[in-house]
PDB file of C-alpha atoms in Angstrom:
ATOM      1  CA  UNK A 121      73.696  12.387 129.213  1.00 38.00           C
ATOM      2  CA  UNK A 122      73.617  10.003 126.282  1.00 39.00           C
ATOM      3  CA  UNK A 123      70.327   8.793 124.931  1.00 38.00           C
ATOM      4  CA  UNK A 124      69.704   5.162 125.802  1.00 40.00           C
ATOM      5  CA  UNK A 125      69.449   2.921 122.759  1.00 41.00           C
ATOM      6  CA  UNK A 126      66.686   0.344 123.112  1.00 40.00           C
ATOM      7  CA  UNK A 127      66.850  -3.081 121.529  1.00 42.00           C
ATOM      8  CA  UNK A 128      64.221  -3.968 118.915  1.00 42.00           C
ATOM      9  CA  UNK A 129      62.635  -6.404 121.385  1.00 44.00           C
ATOM     10  CA  UNK A 130      62.394  -3.708 124.085  1.00 45.00           C
ATOM     11  CA  UNK A 131      60.910  -1.231 121.618  1.00 45.00           C
ATOM     12  CA  UNK A 132      58.362  -3.811 120.481  1.00 48.00           C
ATOM     13  CA  UNK A 133      57.375  -4.560 124.073  1.00 48.00           C
ATOM     14  CA  UNK A 134      56.922  -0.861 124.860  1.00 46.00           C
ATOM     15  CA  UNK A 135      54.862  -0.363 121.732  1.00 46.00           C
ATOM     16  CA  UNK A 136      52.618  -3.281 122.693  1.00 48.00           C
ATOM     17  CA  UNK A 137      52.108  -1.843 126.199  1.00 46.00           C
ATOM     18  CA  UNK A 138      51.249   1.567 124.736  1.00 45.00           C
ATOM     19  CA  UNK A 139      48.808   0.065 122.236  1.00 43.00           C
ATOM     20  CA  UNK A 140      47.170  -2.036 124.956  1.00 49.00           C
ATOM     21  CA  UNK A 141      46.726   1.003 127.225  1.00 55.00           C
ATOM     22  CA  UNK A 142      45.288   3.058 124.402  1.00 52.00           C
ATOM     23  CA  UNK A 143      42.992   0.282 123.231  1.00 53.00           C
ATOM     24  CA  UNK A 144      41.632  -0.387 126.717  1.00 54.00           C
ATOM     25  CA  UNK A 145      40.891   3.304 127.296  1.00 59.00           C
ATOM     26  CA  UNK A 146      39.163   3.659 123.952  1.00 53.00           C
ATOM     27  CA  UNK A 147      37.282   0.433 124.564  1.00 56.00           C
ATOM     28  CA  UNK A 148      35.800   1.738 127.806  1.00 62.00           C
ATOM     29  CA  UNK A 149      35.092   5.095 126.195  1.00 66.00           C
ATOM     30  CA  UNK A 150      33.153   3.313 123.428  1.00 58.00           C
ATOM     31  CA  UNK A 151      35.261   5.202 120.928  1.00 49.00           C
ATOM     32  CA  UNK A 152      37.641   3.242 118.798  1.00 39.00           C
ATOM     33  CA  UNK A 153      38.959  -0.197 118.030  1.00 35.00           C
ATOM     34  CA  UNK A 154      36.244  -2.767 118.415  1.00 36.00           C
ATOM     35  CA  UNK A 155      32.577  -3.467 118.469  1.00 40.00           C
ATOM     36  CA  UNK A 156      29.808  -1.103 117.498  1.00 62.00           C
ATOM     37  CA  UNK A 157      26.336  -2.588 117.844  1.00 84.00           C
ATOM     38  CA  UNK A 158      26.698  -5.864 119.737  1.00 90.00           C
ATOM     39  CA  UNK A 159      23.796  -8.229 119.145  1.00 93.00           C
ATOM     40  CA  UNK A 160      21.984 -11.202 120.622  1.00 96.00           C
ATOM     41  CA  UNK A 161      23.690 -14.513 119.930  1.00 96.00           C
ATOM     42  CA  UNK A 162      20.411 -16.152 118.868  1.00 97.00           C
ATOM     43  CA  UNK A 163      19.233 -13.554 116.316  1.00 96.00           C
ATOM     44  CA  UNK A 164      20.665 -13.372 112.752  1.00 94.00           C
ATOM     45  CA  UNK A 165      22.945 -10.405 112.141  1.00 93.00           C
ATOM     46  CA  UNK A 166      20.946  -9.465 109.051  1.00 93.00           C
ATOM     47  CA  UNK A 167      18.005  -8.453 111.253  1.00 95.00           C
ATOM     48  CA  UNK A 168      20.173  -5.770 112.855  1.00 95.00           C
ATOM     49  CA  UNK A 169      21.222  -4.118 109.587  1.00 94.00           C
ATOM     50  CA  UNK A 170      19.664  -0.758 108.718  1.00 94.00           C
ATOM     51  CA  UNK A 171      19.725   1.699 105.829  1.00 94.00           C
ATOM     52  CA  UNK A 172      21.334   5.093 106.447  1.00 93.00           C
ATOM     53  CA  UNK A 173      18.173   6.716 105.063  1.00 95.00           C
ATOM     54  CA  UNK A 174      16.276   5.522 108.156  1.00 96.00           C
ATOM     55  CA  UNK A 175      18.052   8.164 110.257  1.00 97.00           C
ATOM     56  CA  UNK A 176      19.829  10.634 107.945  1.00 97.00           C
ATOM     57  CA  UNK A 177      20.764  12.989 110.811  1.00 98.00           C
ATOM     58  CA  UNK A 178      23.444  10.499 111.914  1.00 97.00           C
ATOM     59  CA  UNK A 179      26.910  11.995 111.387  1.00 97.00           C
ATOM     60  CA  UNK A 180      30.166  10.093 110.866  1.00 93.00           C
ATOM     61  CA  UNK A 181      33.154  11.649 112.606  1.00 92.00           C
ATOM     62  CA  UNK A 182      36.726  11.347 111.248  1.00 90.00           C
ATOM     63  CA  UNK A 183      38.059   7.795 111.584  1.00 80.00           C
ATOM     64  CA  UNK A 184      35.338   6.446 113.843  1.00 82.00           C
ATOM     65  CA  UNK A 185      32.638   7.666 116.191  1.00 88.00           C
ATOM     66  CA  UNK A 186      29.417   9.479 115.407  1.00 93.00           C
ATOM     67  CA  UNK A 187      27.427  12.608 116.030  1.00 96.00           C
ATOM     68  CA  UNK A 188      23.910  13.869 115.405  1.00 98.00           C
ATOM     69  CA  UNK A 189      22.791  16.854 113.344  1.00 98.00           C
ATOM     70  CA  UNK A 190      20.538  18.868 115.708  1.00 98.00           C
ATOM     71  CA  UNK A 191      20.443  22.159 113.761  1.00 98.00           C
ATOM     72  CA  UNK A 192      21.443  23.114 110.193  1.00 98.00           C
ATOM     73  CA  UNK A 193      24.860  24.344 111.406  1.00 98.00           C
ATOM     74  CA  UNK A 194      25.392  22.091 114.430  1.00 98.00           C
ATOM     75  CA  UNK A 195      26.390  18.472 115.110  1.00 98.00           C
ATOM     76  CA  UNK A 196      26.323  17.155 118.664  1.00 98.00           C
ATOM     77  CA  UNK A 197      28.837  14.482 119.704  1.00 97.00           C
ATOM     78  CA  UNK A 198      30.784  13.104 122.666  1.00 95.00           C
ATOM     79  CA  UNK A 199      33.717  15.271 123.704  1.00 95.00           C
ATOM     80  CA  UNK A 200      36.270  12.451 123.664  1.00 92.00           C
ATOM     81  CA  UNK A 201      35.454  11.734 120.003  1.00 92.00           C
ATOM     82  CA  UNK A 202      36.757  15.138 118.899  1.00 94.00           C
ATOM     83  CA  UNK A 203      39.266  15.731 121.694  1.00 90.00           C
ATOM     84  CA  UNK A 204      41.633  13.053 120.443  1.00 80.00           C
ATOM     85  CA  UNK A 205      41.999  14.868 117.090  1.00 83.00           C
ATOM     86  CA  UNK A 206      44.351  17.812 116.658  1.00 79.00           C
ATOM     87  CA  UNK A 207      41.658  19.293 114.429  1.00 87.00           C
ATOM     88  CA  UNK A 208      38.362  18.203 112.931  1.00 93.00           C
ATOM     89  CA  UNK A 209      38.045  19.483 109.375  1.00 95.00           C
ATOM     90  CA  UNK A 210      35.132  17.487 107.996  1.00 97.00           C
ATOM     91  CA  UNK A 211      32.202  15.408 109.220  1.00 97.00           C
ATOM     92  CA  UNK A 212      29.929  13.337 107.001  1.00 96.00           C
ATOM     93  CA  UNK A 213      26.145  13.734 107.096  1.00 98.00           C
ATOM     94  CA  UNK A 214      23.876  11.766 104.765  1.00 96.00           C
ATOM     95  CA  UNK A 215      26.907  10.553 102.829  1.00 94.00           C
ATOM     96  CA  UNK A 216      28.200  14.057 102.066  1.00 97.00           C
ATOM     97  CA  UNK A 217      31.290  15.694 103.617  1.00 98.00           C
ATOM     98  CA  UNK A 218      30.513  18.870 105.554  1.00 98.00           C
ATOM     99  CA  UNK A 219      33.288  21.350 106.357  1.00 98.00           C
ATOM    100  CA  UNK A 220      33.770  22.252 110.032  1.00 97.00           C
ATOM    101  CA  UNK A 221      34.164  25.829 111.269  1.00 97.00           C
ATOM    102  CA  UNK A 222      34.618  25.328 115.023  1.00 96.00           C
ATOM    103  CA  UNK A 223      34.539  22.657 117.708  1.00 97.00           C
ATOM    104  CA  UNK A 224      33.272  23.488 121.209  1.00 97.00           C
ATOM    105  CA  UNK A 225      34.083  21.031 124.006  1.00 97.00           C
ATOM    106  CA  UNK A 226      32.183  21.369 127.266  1.00 97.00           C
ATOM    107  CA  UNK A 227      34.437  22.997 129.895  1.00 96.00           C
ATOM    108  CA  UNK A 228      33.623  20.191 132.336  1.00 97.00           C
ATOM    109  CA  UNK A 229      35.148  17.472 130.137  1.00 96.00           C
ATOM    110  CA  UNK A 230      38.062  15.603 131.752  1.00 94.00           C
ATOM    111  CA  UNK A 231      40.359  12.841 130.540  1.00 90.00           C
ATOM    112  CA  UNK A 232      41.361  10.017 132.912  1.00 88.00           C
ATOM    113  CA  UNK A 233      45.049  10.050 133.895  1.00 89.00           C
ATOM    114  CA  UNK A 234      47.217   7.249 132.560  1.00 88.00           C
ATOM    115  CA  UNK A 235      48.256   6.255 136.090  1.00 92.00           C
ATOM    116  CA  UNK A 236      44.616   5.456 136.880  1.00 91.00           C
ATOM    117  CA  UNK A 237      44.337   3.204 133.826  1.00 87.00           C
ATOM    118  CA  UNK A 238      47.641   1.454 134.581  1.00 88.00           C
ATOM    119  CA  UNK A 239      46.562   0.800 138.173  1.00 92.00           C
ATOM    120  CA  UNK A 240      43.235  -0.672 137.016  1.00 88.00           C
ATOM    121  CA  UNK A 241      44.942  -2.902 134.447  1.00 85.00           C
ATOM    122  CA  UNK A 242      47.279  -4.258 137.107  1.00 89.00           C
ATOM    123  CA  UNK A 243      44.742  -4.731 139.905  1.00 92.00           C
ATOM    124  CA  UNK A 244      41.463  -5.355 138.093  1.00 88.00           C
ATOM    125  CA  UNK A 245      39.845  -2.639 140.223  1.00 91.00           C
ATOM    126  CA  UNK A 246      38.134  -0.321 137.743  1.00 89.00           C
ATOM    127  CA  UNK A 247      35.875   1.460 140.241  1.00 90.00           C
ATOM    128  CA  UNK A 248      38.044   4.633 140.477  1.00 92.00           C
ATOM    129  CA  UNK A 249      38.058   4.816 136.673  1.00 90.00           C
ATOM    130  CA  UNK A 250      34.281   4.377 136.443  1.00 89.00           C
ATOM    131  CA  UNK A 251      33.758   7.032 139.134  1.00 92.00           C
ATOM    132  CA  UNK A 252      36.058   9.402 137.256  1.00 93.00           C
ATOM    133  CA  UNK A 253      34.162   8.881 134.008  1.00 91.00           C
ATOM    134  CA  UNK A 254      30.856   9.527 135.761  1.00 92.00           C
ATOM    135  CA  UNK A 255      32.142  12.958 136.868  1.00 95.00           C
ATOM    136  CA  UNK A 256      33.103  14.198 133.376  1.00 96.00           C
ATOM    137  CA  UNK A 257      30.958  16.263 131.001  1.00 97.00           C
ATOM    138  CA  UNK A 258      31.588  14.243 127.837  1.00 96.00           C
ATOM    139  CA  UNK A 259      29.811  16.409 125.281  1.00 97.00           C
ATOM    140  CA  UNK A 260      30.823  18.686 122.400  1.00 97.00           C
ATOM    141  CA  UNK A 261      29.224  20.766 119.657  1.00 98.00           C
ATOM    142  CA  UNK A 262      30.636  20.921 116.141  1.00 97.00           C
ATOM    143  CA  UNK A 263      29.806  24.079 114.198  1.00 98.00           C
ATOM    144  CA  UNK A 264      29.675  23.557 110.442  1.00 98.00           C
ATOM    145  CA  UNK A 265      30.913  26.074 107.887  1.00 98.00           C
ATOM    146  CA  UNK A 266      27.693  25.901 105.851  1.00 98.00           C
ATOM    147  CA  UNK A 267      24.157  24.899 106.868  1.00 98.00           C
ATOM    148  CA  UNK A 268      22.923  21.417 105.985  1.00 98.00           C
ATOM    149  CA  UNK A 269      19.795  21.980 103.916  1.00 97.00           C
ATOM    150  CA  UNK A 270      19.148  18.473 102.592  1.00 97.00           C
ATOM    151  CA  UNK A 271      18.691  16.735 105.961  1.00 98.00           C
ATOM    152  CA  UNK A 272      16.152  17.477 108.683  1.00 98.00           C
ATOM    153  CA  UNK A 273      17.911  17.927 112.037  1.00 98.00           C
ATOM    154  CA  UNK A 274      16.934  15.577 114.849  1.00 98.00           C
ATOM    155  CA  UNK A 275      15.081  16.998 117.818  1.00 97.00           C
ATOM    156  CA  UNK A 276      16.338  16.658 121.397  1.00 97.00           C
ATOM    157  CA  UNK A 277      14.073  14.629 123.678  1.00 97.00           C
ATOM    158  CA  UNK A 278      12.771  16.766 126.544  1.00 90.00           C
ATOM    159  CA  UNK A 279      11.240  14.094 128.784  1.00 94.00           C
ATOM    160  CA  UNK A 280      12.602  11.539 131.231  1.00 96.00           C
ATOM    161  CA  UNK A 281      13.865   8.473 129.374  1.00 97.00           C
ATOM    162  CA  UNK A 282      13.832   6.183 132.424  1.00 98.00           C
ATOM    163  CA  UNK A 283      11.970   2.984 131.540  1.00 98.00           C
ATOM    164  CA  UNK A 284      11.783   3.896 127.842  1.00 98.00           C
ATOM    165  CA  UNK A 285      12.792   1.512 125.078  1.00 98.00           C
ATOM    166  CA  UNK A 286      15.484   3.264 123.066  1.00 98.00           C
ATOM    167  CA  UNK A 287      17.065   2.734 119.672  1.00 98.00           C
ATOM    168  CA  UNK A 288      20.836   2.719 119.165  1.00 97.00           C
ATOM    169  CA  UNK A 289      22.944   2.537 115.997  1.00 94.00           C
ATOM    170  CA  UNK A 290      26.505   2.530 114.711  1.00 90.00           C
ATOM    171  CA  UNK A 291      28.936   1.496 111.966  1.00 84.00           C
ATOM    172  CA  UNK A 292      31.703  -0.254 113.882  1.00 67.00           C
ATOM    173  CA  UNK A 293      32.583  -3.915 114.108  1.00 62.00           C
ATOM    174  CA  UNK A 294      30.156  -6.267 115.794  1.00 73.00           C
ATOM    175  CA  UNK A 295      29.931  -9.233 118.119  1.00 85.00           C
ATOM    176  CA  UNK A 296      27.421 -11.121 120.231  1.00 92.00           C
ATOM    177  CA  UNK A 297      26.623 -11.123 123.923  1.00 93.00           C
ATOM    178  CA  UNK A 298      28.227 -14.552 124.285  1.00 94.00           C
ATOM    179  CA  UNK A 299      31.534 -13.854 122.551  1.00 88.00           C
ATOM    180  CA  UNK A 300      31.840 -10.134 123.150  1.00 83.00           C
ATOM    181  CA  UNK A 301      34.068  -8.272 120.729  1.00 76.00           C
ATOM    182  CA  UNK A 302      37.748  -8.061 119.875  1.00 68.00           C
ATOM    183  CA  UNK A 303      39.828  -5.073 120.919  1.00 63.00           C
ATOM    184  CA  UNK A 304      41.309  -4.467 117.462  1.00 62.00           C
ATOM    185  CA  UNK A 305      38.375  -5.212 115.143  1.00 54.00           C
ATOM    186  CA  UNK A 306      37.587  -2.776 112.276  1.00 52.00           C
ATOM    187  CA  UNK A 307      35.855   0.453 113.234  1.00 52.00           C
ATOM    188  CA  UNK A 308      33.821   0.977 110.071  1.00 56.00           C
ATOM    189  CA  UNK A 309      31.492  -1.727 108.799  1.00 67.00           C
ATOM    190  CA  UNK A 310      27.821  -1.936 107.866  1.00 81.00           C
ATOM    191  CA  UNK A 311      25.368   0.244 109.744  1.00 89.00           C
ATOM    192  CA  UNK A 312      23.496  -1.666 112.440  1.00 92.00           C
ATOM    193  CA  UNK A 313      20.863  -0.767 114.989  1.00 95.00           C
ATOM    194  CA  UNK A 314      19.172  -2.354 117.970  1.00 97.00           C
ATOM    195  CA  UNK A 315      17.132  -1.624 121.069  1.00 98.00           C
ATOM    196  CA  UNK A 316      17.446  -1.550 124.817  1.00 98.00           C
ATOM    197  CA  UNK A 317      15.625  -0.192 127.851  1.00 98.00           C
ATOM    198  CA  UNK A 318      16.844   2.730 129.946  1.00 98.00           C
ATOM    199  CA  UNK A 319      17.426   1.632 133.540  1.00 97.00           C
ATOM    200  CA  UNK A 320      19.560   4.596 134.688  1.00 96.00           C
ATOM    201  CA  UNK A 321      18.628   8.267 134.363  1.00 96.00           C
ATOM    202  CA  UNK A 322      20.477  10.650 136.651  1.00 93.00           C
ATOM    203  CA  UNK A 323      22.478  13.858 136.413  1.00 93.00           C
ATOM    204  CA  UNK A 324      24.829  13.543 133.420  1.00 96.00           C
ATOM    205  CA  UNK A 325      23.903  10.031 132.304  1.00 97.00           C
ATOM    206  CA  UNK A 326      21.304   7.669 131.000  1.00 98.00           C
ATOM    207  CA  UNK A 327      22.188   3.999 130.795  1.00 97.00           C
ATOM    208  CA  UNK A 328      21.028   0.522 129.874  1.00 97.00           C
ATOM    209  CA  UNK A 329      22.101  -3.056 130.602  1.00 97.00           C
ATOM    210  CA  UNK A 330      22.804  -5.646 127.929  1.00 96.00           C
ATOM    211  CA  UNK A 331      20.609  -8.582 128.983  1.00 97.00           C
ATOM    212  CA  UNK A 332      20.775 -12.103 127.627  1.00 96.00           C
ATOM    213  CA  UNK A 333      17.818 -14.132 126.401  1.00 96.00           C
ATOM    214  CA  UNK A 334      15.170 -14.784 127.539  1.00 95.00           C
ATOM    215  CA  UNK A 335      15.300 -11.504 129.506  1.00 96.00           C
ATOM    216  CA  UNK A 336      16.019  -9.462 126.390  1.00 97.00           C
ATOM    217  CA  UNK A 337      14.160  -7.429 123.787  1.00 98.00           C
ATOM    218  CA  UNK A 338      13.648  -9.074 120.363  1.00 98.00           C
ATOM    219  CA  UNK A 339      16.487  -6.946 118.942  1.00 98.00           C
ATOM    220  CA  UNK A 340      18.340  -6.381 122.222  1.00 97.00           C
ATOM    221  CA  UNK A 341      21.682  -4.711 121.592  1.00 95.00           C
ATOM    222  CA  UNK A 342      24.614  -2.999 123.243  1.00 93.00           C
ATOM    223  CA  UNK A 343      27.219  -0.598 121.938  1.00 86.00           C
ATOM    224  CA  UNK A 344      30.976  -0.731 121.918  1.00 74.00           C
ATOM    225  CA  UNK A 345      34.050   0.959 120.558  1.00 74.00           C
ATOM    226  CA  UNK A 346      33.392   2.884 117.375  1.00 78.00           C
ATOM    227  CA  UNK A 347      29.974   4.168 118.447  1.00 85.00           C
ATOM    228  CA  UNK A 348      30.743   7.103 120.740  1.00 88.00           C
ATOM    229  CA  UNK A 349      28.687  10.187 120.043  1.00 93.00           C
ATOM    230  CA  UNK A 350      25.993   8.138 118.337  1.00 93.00           C
ATOM    231  CA  UNK A 351      22.369   8.737 119.278  1.00 96.00           C
ATOM    232  CA  UNK A 352      20.219   7.126 121.920  1.00 97.00           C
ATOM    233  CA  UNK A 353      16.764   7.630 120.450  1.00 98.00           C
ATOM    234  CA  UNK A 354      13.297   7.728 121.979  1.00 98.00           C
ATOM    235  CA  UNK A 355      10.181   7.385 119.799  1.00 97.00           C
ATOM    236  CA  UNK A 356       7.925  10.430 119.975  1.00 96.00           C
ATOM    237  CA  UNK A 357       4.934   9.970 117.709  1.00 94.00           C
ATOM    238  CA  UNK A 358       6.336   9.026 114.328  1.00 93.00           C
ATOM    239  CA  UNK A 359       9.745  10.642 114.991  1.00 96.00           C
ATOM    240  CA  UNK A 360      12.920   9.582 116.760  1.00 97.00           C
ATOM    241  CA  UNK A 361      14.160  12.209 119.231  1.00 98.00           C
ATOM    242  CA  UNK A 362      17.668  12.199 120.727  1.00 98.00           C
ATOM    243  CA  UNK A 363      17.721  11.535 124.475  1.00 98.00           C
ATOM    244  CA  UNK A 364      21.447  10.887 124.759  1.00 98.00           C
ATOM    245  CA  UNK A 365      24.809  10.275 123.119  1.00 97.00           C
ATOM    246  CA  UNK A 366      26.765   7.078 123.651  1.00 94.00           C
ATOM    247  CA  UNK A 367      29.866   7.698 125.745  1.00 93.00           C
ATOM    248  CA  UNK A 368      31.323   4.945 127.990  1.00 90.00           C
ATOM    249  CA  UNK A 369      30.517   1.615 129.540  1.00 85.00           C
ATOM    250  CA  UNK A 370      30.994  -0.501 132.622  1.00 88.00           C
ATOM    251  CA  UNK A 371      32.175  -3.781 131.139  1.00 83.00           C
ATOM    252  CA  UNK A 372      32.152  -7.170 132.822  1.00 83.00           C
ATOM    253  CA  UNK A 373      35.422  -7.688 134.745  1.00 83.00           C
ATOM    254  CA  UNK A 374      36.736 -11.059 135.978  1.00 83.00           C
ATOM    255  CA  UNK A 375      39.951 -10.759 137.964  1.00 86.00           C
ATOM    256  CA  UNK A 376      42.081  -8.493 135.778  1.00 81.00           C
ATOM    257  CA  UNK A 377      40.314  -9.537 132.572  1.00 79.00           C
ATOM    258  CA  UNK A 378      37.909  -7.216 130.764  1.00 79.00           C
ATOM    259  CA  UNK A 379      35.061  -8.765 128.755  1.00 81.00           C
ATOM    260  CA  UNK A 380      33.707  -6.021 126.477  1.00 80.00           C
ATOM    261  CA  UNK A 381      30.473  -6.667 124.659  1.00 86.00           C
ATOM    262  CA  UNK A 382      29.346  -9.581 126.807  1.00 91.00           C
ATOM    263  CA  UNK A 383      25.948  -9.872 128.402  1.00 95.00           C
ATOM    264  CA  UNK A 384      25.772  -8.010 131.695  1.00 94.00           C
ATOM    265  CA  UNK A 385      27.650  -4.846 130.758  1.00 93.00           C
ATOM    266  CA  UNK A 386      26.062  -1.429 131.254  1.00 93.00           C
ATOM    267  CA  UNK A 387      26.396   1.330 128.664  1.00 93.00           C
ATOM    268  CA  UNK A 388      26.171   5.003 129.611  1.00 94.00           C
ATOM    269  CA  UNK A 389      25.195   7.880 127.368  1.00 95.00           C
ATOM    270  CA  UNK A 390      25.303  11.631 127.903  1.00 97.00           C
ATOM    271  CA  UNK A 391      21.852  12.728 129.127  1.00 98.00           C
ATOM    272  CA  UNK A 392      21.072  15.681 126.877  1.00 98.00           C
ATOM    273  CA  UNK A 393      18.428  17.077 129.197  1.00 96.00           C
ATOM    274  CA  UNK A 394      21.257  17.924 131.611  1.00 97.00           C
ATOM    275  CA  UNK A 395      22.974  20.057 128.961  1.00 97.00           C
ATOM    276  CA  UNK A 396      19.985  21.788 127.352  1.00 96.00           C
ATOM    277  CA  UNK A 397      21.013  25.278 128.529  1.00 96.00           C
ATOM    278  CA  UNK A 398      24.617  24.885 127.313  1.00 97.00           C
ATOM    279  CA  UNK A 399      23.476  23.582 123.921  1.00 97.00           C
ATOM    280  CA  UNK A 400      20.796  26.225 123.405  1.00 97.00           C
ATOM    281  CA  UNK A 401      23.048  29.116 124.413  1.00 96.00           C
ATOM    282  CA  UNK A 402      25.883  28.089 122.070  1.00 97.00           C
ATOM    283  CA  UNK A 403      23.538  27.653 119.131  1.00 97.00           C
ATOM    284  CA  UNK A 404      21.661  30.896 119.839  1.00 96.00           C
ATOM    285  CA  UNK A 405      24.791  33.068 119.952  1.00 94.00           C
ATOM    286  CA  UNK A 406      26.663  31.244 117.190  1.00 93.00           C
ATOM    287  CA  UNK A 407      29.328  29.938 119.549  1.00 90.00           C
ATOM    288  CA  UNK A 408      30.271  33.309 121.058  1.00 91.00           C
ATOM    289  CA  UNK A 409      29.681  32.040 124.612  1.00 86.00           C
ATOM    290  CA  UNK A 410      31.956  29.025 124.118  1.00 86.00           C
ATOM    291  CA  UNK A 411      35.679  28.461 123.675  1.00 85.00           C
ATOM    292  CA  UNK A 412      36.541  26.769 120.399  1.00 86.00           C
ATOM    293  CA  UNK A 413      39.534  24.518 119.869  1.00 80.00           C
TER     294      UNK A 413
END
């Protein structure tokens, strides 16, 4: 059978469909392509900027996405951040590249099938996709080749975060709750942070809703693409402890149109308390109990 030769117009159309599918998936996974910290429309962007020195345990993953240094040799991140790479050779902590020895993805991590995404795009019914995402263990541990000695690791929060005001941060593009964010905006910009209040805490997930003024915190914020694996922090005394990792979100949907970054969306993060045993065991035995990529 001869290979079918496609016209340039057909090739371009197929490429656009592929890019749209990929962008929508990454958008909902809060991983790549658009907004990071999305802010209130009535507060100046400058008030959301932060210095990297305020939380030096924040790690930058290759391309986009984040992680958190939780031990001298270990960075915790969302599984889908590292799964899309053939290999992860380096992560950046406190501005310095750190060589990677191994990557351990939780065995319960699952990727949504393309047919599910295509069906949701056509019908506007994203409930099966959201249910699928809620059933996945979206967490991974990155083992470094050498211990990080110039940065204090962040501690994992052991309590229940429900009702707590949390701090979020990221380096992606930005937008406001009125405009939302564009699907193809830059993934690396200035570091921003903001706050929200945990309204969901169950099984794998903690979550918060992006509320509009006047029912919003002074620096109310949401997260978007480019922020996956970044920390959801709870204040404990004078320290910030990590309660979760940003993972995916339930965006506002009108008909078949998605409105990422607009007021009303709910963002979900991996609830670390649910994975304490898996994390502690891997770190204690140096990764022997896990399967590396």
